[in-house]
CSV table of C-alpha atoms in Angstrom, one decimal:
chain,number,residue,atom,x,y,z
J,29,UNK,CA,12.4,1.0,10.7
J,30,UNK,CA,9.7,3.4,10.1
J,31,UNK,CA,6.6,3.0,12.1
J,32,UNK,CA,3.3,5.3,11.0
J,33,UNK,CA,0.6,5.3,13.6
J,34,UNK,CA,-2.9,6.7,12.2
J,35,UNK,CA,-6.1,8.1,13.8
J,36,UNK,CA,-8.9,6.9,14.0
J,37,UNK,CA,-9.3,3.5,12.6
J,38,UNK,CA,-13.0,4.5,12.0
J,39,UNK,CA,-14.7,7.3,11.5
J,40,UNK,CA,-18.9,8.5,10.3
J,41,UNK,CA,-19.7,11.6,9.1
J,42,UNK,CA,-22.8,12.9,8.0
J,43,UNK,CA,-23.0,13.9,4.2
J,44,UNK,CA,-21.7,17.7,3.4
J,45,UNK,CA,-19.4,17.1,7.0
J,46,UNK,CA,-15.4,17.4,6.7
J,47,UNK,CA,-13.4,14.7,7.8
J,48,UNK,CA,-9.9,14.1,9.1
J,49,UNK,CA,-7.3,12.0,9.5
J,50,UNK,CA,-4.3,12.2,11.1
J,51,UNK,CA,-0.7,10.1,11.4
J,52,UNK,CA,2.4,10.0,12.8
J,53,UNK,CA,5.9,9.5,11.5
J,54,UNK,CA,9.2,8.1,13.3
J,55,UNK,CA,12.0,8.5,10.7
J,56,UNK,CA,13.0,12.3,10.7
J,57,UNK,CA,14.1,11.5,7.6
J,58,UNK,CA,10.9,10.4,5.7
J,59,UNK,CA,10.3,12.8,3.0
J,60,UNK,CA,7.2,11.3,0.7
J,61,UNK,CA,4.3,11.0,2.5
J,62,UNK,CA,1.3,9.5,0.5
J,63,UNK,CA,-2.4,8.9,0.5
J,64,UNK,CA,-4.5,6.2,-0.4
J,65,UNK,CA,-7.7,5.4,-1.0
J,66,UNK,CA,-9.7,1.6,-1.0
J,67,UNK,CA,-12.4,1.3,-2.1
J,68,UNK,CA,-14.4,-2.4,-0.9
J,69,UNK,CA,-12.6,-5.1,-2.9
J,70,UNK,CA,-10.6,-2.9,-5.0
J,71,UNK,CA,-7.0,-2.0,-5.2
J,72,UNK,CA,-5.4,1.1,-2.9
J,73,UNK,CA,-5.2,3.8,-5.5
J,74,UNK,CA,-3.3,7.3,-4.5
J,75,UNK,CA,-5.6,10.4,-4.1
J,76,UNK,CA,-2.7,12.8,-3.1
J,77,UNK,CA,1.0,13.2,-1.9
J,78,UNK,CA,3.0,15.4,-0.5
J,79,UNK,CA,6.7,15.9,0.1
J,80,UNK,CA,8.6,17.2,3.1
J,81,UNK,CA,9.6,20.4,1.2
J,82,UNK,CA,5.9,21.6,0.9
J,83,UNK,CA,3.5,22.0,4.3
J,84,UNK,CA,0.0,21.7,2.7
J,85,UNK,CA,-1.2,20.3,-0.5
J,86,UNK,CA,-4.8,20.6,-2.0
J,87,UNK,CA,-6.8,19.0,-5.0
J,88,UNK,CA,-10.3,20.2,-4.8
J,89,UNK,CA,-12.1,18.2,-1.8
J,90,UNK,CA,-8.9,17.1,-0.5
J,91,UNK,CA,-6.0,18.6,1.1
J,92,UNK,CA,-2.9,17.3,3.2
J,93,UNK,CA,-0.7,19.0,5.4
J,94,UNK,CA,2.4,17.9,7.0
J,95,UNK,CA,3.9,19.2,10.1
J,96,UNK,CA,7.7,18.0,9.7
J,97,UNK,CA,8.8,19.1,13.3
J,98,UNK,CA,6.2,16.9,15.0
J,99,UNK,CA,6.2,14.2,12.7
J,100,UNK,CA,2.5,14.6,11.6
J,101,UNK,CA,0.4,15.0,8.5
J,102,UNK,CA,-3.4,14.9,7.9
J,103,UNK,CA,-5.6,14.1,5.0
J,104,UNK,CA,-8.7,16.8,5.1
J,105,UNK,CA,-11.6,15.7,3.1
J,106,UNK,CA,-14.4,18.9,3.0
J,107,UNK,CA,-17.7,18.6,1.7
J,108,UNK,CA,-17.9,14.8,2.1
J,109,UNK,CA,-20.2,12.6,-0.2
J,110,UNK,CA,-20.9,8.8,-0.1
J,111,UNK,CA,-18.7,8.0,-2.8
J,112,UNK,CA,-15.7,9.3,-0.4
J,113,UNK,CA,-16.9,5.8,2.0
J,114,UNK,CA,-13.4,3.6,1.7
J,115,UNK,CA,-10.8,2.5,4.2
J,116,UNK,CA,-8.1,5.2,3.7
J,117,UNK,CA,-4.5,4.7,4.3
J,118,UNK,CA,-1.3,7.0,5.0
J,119,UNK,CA,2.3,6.1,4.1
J,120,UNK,CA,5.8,6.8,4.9
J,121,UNK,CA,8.9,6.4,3.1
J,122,UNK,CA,11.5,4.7,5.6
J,123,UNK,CA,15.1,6.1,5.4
J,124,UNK,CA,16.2,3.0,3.8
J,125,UNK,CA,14.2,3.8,0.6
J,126,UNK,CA,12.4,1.9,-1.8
J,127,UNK,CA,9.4,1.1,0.7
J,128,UNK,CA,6.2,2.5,1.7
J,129,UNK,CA,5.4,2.1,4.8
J,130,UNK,CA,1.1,2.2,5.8
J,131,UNK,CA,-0.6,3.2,8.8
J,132,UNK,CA,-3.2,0.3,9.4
J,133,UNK,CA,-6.1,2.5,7.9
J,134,UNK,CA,-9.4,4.6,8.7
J,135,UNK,CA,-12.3,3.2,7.9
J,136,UNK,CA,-14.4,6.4,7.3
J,137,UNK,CA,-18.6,6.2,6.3
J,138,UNK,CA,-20.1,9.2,5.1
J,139,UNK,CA,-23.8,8.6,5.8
J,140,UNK,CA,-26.5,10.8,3.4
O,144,UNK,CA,-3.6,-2.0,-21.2
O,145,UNK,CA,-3.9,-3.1,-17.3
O,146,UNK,CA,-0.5,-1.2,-15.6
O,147,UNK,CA,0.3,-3.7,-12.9
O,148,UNK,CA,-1.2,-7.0,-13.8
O,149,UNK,CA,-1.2,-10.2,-11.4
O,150,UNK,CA,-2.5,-13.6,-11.4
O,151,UNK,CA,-4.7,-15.5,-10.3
O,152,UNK,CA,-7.3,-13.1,-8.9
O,153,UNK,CA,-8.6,-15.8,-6.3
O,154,UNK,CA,-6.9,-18.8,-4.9
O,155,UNK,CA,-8.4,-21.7,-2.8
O,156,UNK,CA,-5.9,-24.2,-1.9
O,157,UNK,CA,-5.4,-26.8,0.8
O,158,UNK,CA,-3.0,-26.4,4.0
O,159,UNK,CA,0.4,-27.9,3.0
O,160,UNK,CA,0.2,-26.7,-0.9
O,161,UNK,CA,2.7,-25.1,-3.2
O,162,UNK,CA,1.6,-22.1,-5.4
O,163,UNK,CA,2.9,-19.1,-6.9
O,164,UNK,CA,0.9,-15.5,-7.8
O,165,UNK,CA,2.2,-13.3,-10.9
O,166,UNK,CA,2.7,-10.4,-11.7
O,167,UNK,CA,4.0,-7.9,-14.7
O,168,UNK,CA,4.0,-4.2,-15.4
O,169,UNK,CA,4.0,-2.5,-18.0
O,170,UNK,CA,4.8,0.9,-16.6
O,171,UNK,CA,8.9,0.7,-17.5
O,172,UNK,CA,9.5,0.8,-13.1
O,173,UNK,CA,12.5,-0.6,-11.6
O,174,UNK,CA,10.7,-1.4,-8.5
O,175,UNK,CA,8.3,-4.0,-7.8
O,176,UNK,CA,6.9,-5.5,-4.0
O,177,UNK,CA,4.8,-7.4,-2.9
O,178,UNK,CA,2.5,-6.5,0.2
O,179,UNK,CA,0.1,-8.7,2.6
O,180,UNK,CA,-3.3,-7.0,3.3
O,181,UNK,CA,-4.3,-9.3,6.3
O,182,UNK,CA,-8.3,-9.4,7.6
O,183,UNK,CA,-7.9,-6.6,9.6
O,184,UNK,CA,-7.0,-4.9,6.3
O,185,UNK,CA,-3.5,-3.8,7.6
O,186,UNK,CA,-0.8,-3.5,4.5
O,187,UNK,CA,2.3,-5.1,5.5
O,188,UNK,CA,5.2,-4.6,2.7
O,189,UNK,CA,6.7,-8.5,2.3
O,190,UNK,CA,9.4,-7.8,-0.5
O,191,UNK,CA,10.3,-5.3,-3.0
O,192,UNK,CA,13.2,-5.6,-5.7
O,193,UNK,CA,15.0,-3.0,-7.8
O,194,UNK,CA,16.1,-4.1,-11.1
O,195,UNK,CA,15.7,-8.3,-10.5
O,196,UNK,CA,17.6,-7.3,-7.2
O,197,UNK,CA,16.3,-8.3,-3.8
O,198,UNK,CA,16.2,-4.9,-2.3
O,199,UNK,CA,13.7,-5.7,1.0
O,200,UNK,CA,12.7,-8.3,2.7
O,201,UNK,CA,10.5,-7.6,5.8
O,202,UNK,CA,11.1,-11.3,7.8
O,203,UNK,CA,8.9,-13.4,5.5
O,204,UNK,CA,9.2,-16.9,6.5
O,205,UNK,CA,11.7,-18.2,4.0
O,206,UNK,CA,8.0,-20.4,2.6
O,207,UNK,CA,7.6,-16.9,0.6
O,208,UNK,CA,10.3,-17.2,-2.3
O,209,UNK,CA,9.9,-14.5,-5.0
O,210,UNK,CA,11.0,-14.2,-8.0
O,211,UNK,CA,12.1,-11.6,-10.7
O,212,UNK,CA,13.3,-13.0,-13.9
O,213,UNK,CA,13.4,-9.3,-15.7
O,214,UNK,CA,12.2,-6.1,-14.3
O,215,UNK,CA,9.0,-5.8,-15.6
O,216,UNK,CA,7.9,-9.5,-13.6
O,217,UNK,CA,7.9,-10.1,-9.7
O,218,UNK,CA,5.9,-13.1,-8.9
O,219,UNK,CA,5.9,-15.1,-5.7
O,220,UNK,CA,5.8,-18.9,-4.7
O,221,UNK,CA,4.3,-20.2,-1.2
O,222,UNK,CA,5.7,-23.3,0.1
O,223,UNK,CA,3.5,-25.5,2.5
O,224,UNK,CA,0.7,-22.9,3.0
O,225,UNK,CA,-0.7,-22.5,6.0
O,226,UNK,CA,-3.9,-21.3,7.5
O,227,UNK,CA,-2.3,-17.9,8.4
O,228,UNK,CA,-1.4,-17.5,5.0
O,229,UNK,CA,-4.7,-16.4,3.8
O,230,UNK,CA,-5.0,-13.0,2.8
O,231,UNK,CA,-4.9,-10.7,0.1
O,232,UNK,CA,-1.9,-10.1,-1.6
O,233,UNK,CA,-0.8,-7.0,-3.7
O,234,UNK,CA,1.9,-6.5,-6.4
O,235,UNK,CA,2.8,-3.3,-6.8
O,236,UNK,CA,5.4,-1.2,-8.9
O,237,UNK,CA,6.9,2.3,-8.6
O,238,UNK,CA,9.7,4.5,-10.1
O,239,UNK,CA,11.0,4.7,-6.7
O,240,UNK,CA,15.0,4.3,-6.4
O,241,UNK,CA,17.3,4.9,-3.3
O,242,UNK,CA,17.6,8.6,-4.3
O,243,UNK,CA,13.9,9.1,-4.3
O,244,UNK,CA,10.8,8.3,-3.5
O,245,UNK,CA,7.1,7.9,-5.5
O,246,UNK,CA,3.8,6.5,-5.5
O,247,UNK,CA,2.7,3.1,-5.9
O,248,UNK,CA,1.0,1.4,-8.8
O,249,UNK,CA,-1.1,-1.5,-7.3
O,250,UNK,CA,-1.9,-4.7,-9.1
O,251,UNK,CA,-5.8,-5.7,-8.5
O,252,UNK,CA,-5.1,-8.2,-5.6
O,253,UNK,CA,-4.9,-12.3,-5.1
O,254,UNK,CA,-7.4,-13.2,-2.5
O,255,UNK,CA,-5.5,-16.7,-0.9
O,256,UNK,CA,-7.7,-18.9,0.8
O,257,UNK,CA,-5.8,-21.2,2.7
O,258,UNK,CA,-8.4,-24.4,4.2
């Protein structure tokens, strides 16, 4: 089945800093690769996606970019703030379908 | 107006209980699952049924029984809980199908404590 490796599991950044981080894919035929965002005690709720038609994806702070050849996409988060502190999660869709598949998370801490 | 809605938000119970978490949407999906967030936070997909139809099912232990009586509920019963049992557990729901795939609607959580 799919398996989604993600780097790093933690990560501190100082206020105004850019973050990243990255993940890998095994199915070559994925083609929905989300991200999510949870927050301490709270659900994971989706802060972008992108699909394996498009390379890169941005919403303001936060852009994704896939790389379908080597299997990889990133989450890019500019101008970090302390609200942007959550564990972060990417996903795969497996070949098989109706699944997600998650990386085991980044914890990332933006300090003021 | 809650989209994905399950039930009981916490849960304390004894080893070697029975109980059961619910969940409902009302988001008109086909697709519900459930998924395990363990301590080290690490979602694991358990189930996930498409139209009342078992779809996935990512080697539970057959303790984990789920249940869909109509498309809008998936809820899940735990046989003899044990201590590795404890963890959060997520319902979500999607409009994803075979043909495509989308994002995930997740219910607020069921912390299990398992003593």
């Amino acid at each position: 089945g799919e398996n989604v490796e993600q780097h790093p599991s933690t990560l501190s950044v100082q206020e105004g800093d850019s973050a990243v981080i990255k993940c890998t894919y095994s199915d070559s035929a994925s083609n929905y690769f989300p991200w999510y965002k949870q927050e301490l005690g709270k659900r994971p709720q989706l802060i972008i996606d992108i699909r394996s038609n498009v390379g890169e994806k941005k919403d303001q702070r936060i852009a994704v970019t896939l790389n379908k050849t080597a299997k990889h996409f990133s989450l890019h988060i500019t101008e970090t703030q302390p609200e942007d502190s959550a564990v972060y999660f990417c996903a795969a869709s497996p070949n098989s379908g109706y699944a997600l598949n998650f990386g085991k998370g980044t914890s990332l801490l933006v300090t003021p | 107006d809650t989209a994905v809605s399950q039930t009981p938000k916490y849960l304390v119970t004894q080893m070697g209980n029975d109980k059961s978490i619910k969940c409902e949407q009302n988001l008109g999906h086909d697709t519900m699952y459930w998924y395990k967030q363990d301590s080290k936070k690490f979602l694991k997909i358990m189930f996930s049924y498409n139209n009342k139809e078992l779809i996935i099912n990512e080697t539970v232990p057959n303790r984990f029984s789920p249940k869909s009586p109509d498309k809008a509920h998936l809820n899940l019963h735990i046989n003899s809980l044990e201590l590795g049992d404890s963890a959060v557990y997520f319902c979500a729901s999607s409009l994803m199908s075979r043909a495509t795939n989308e994002k995930l609607f997740f219910g607020s959580g069921t912390q299990l404590s398992v003593l």
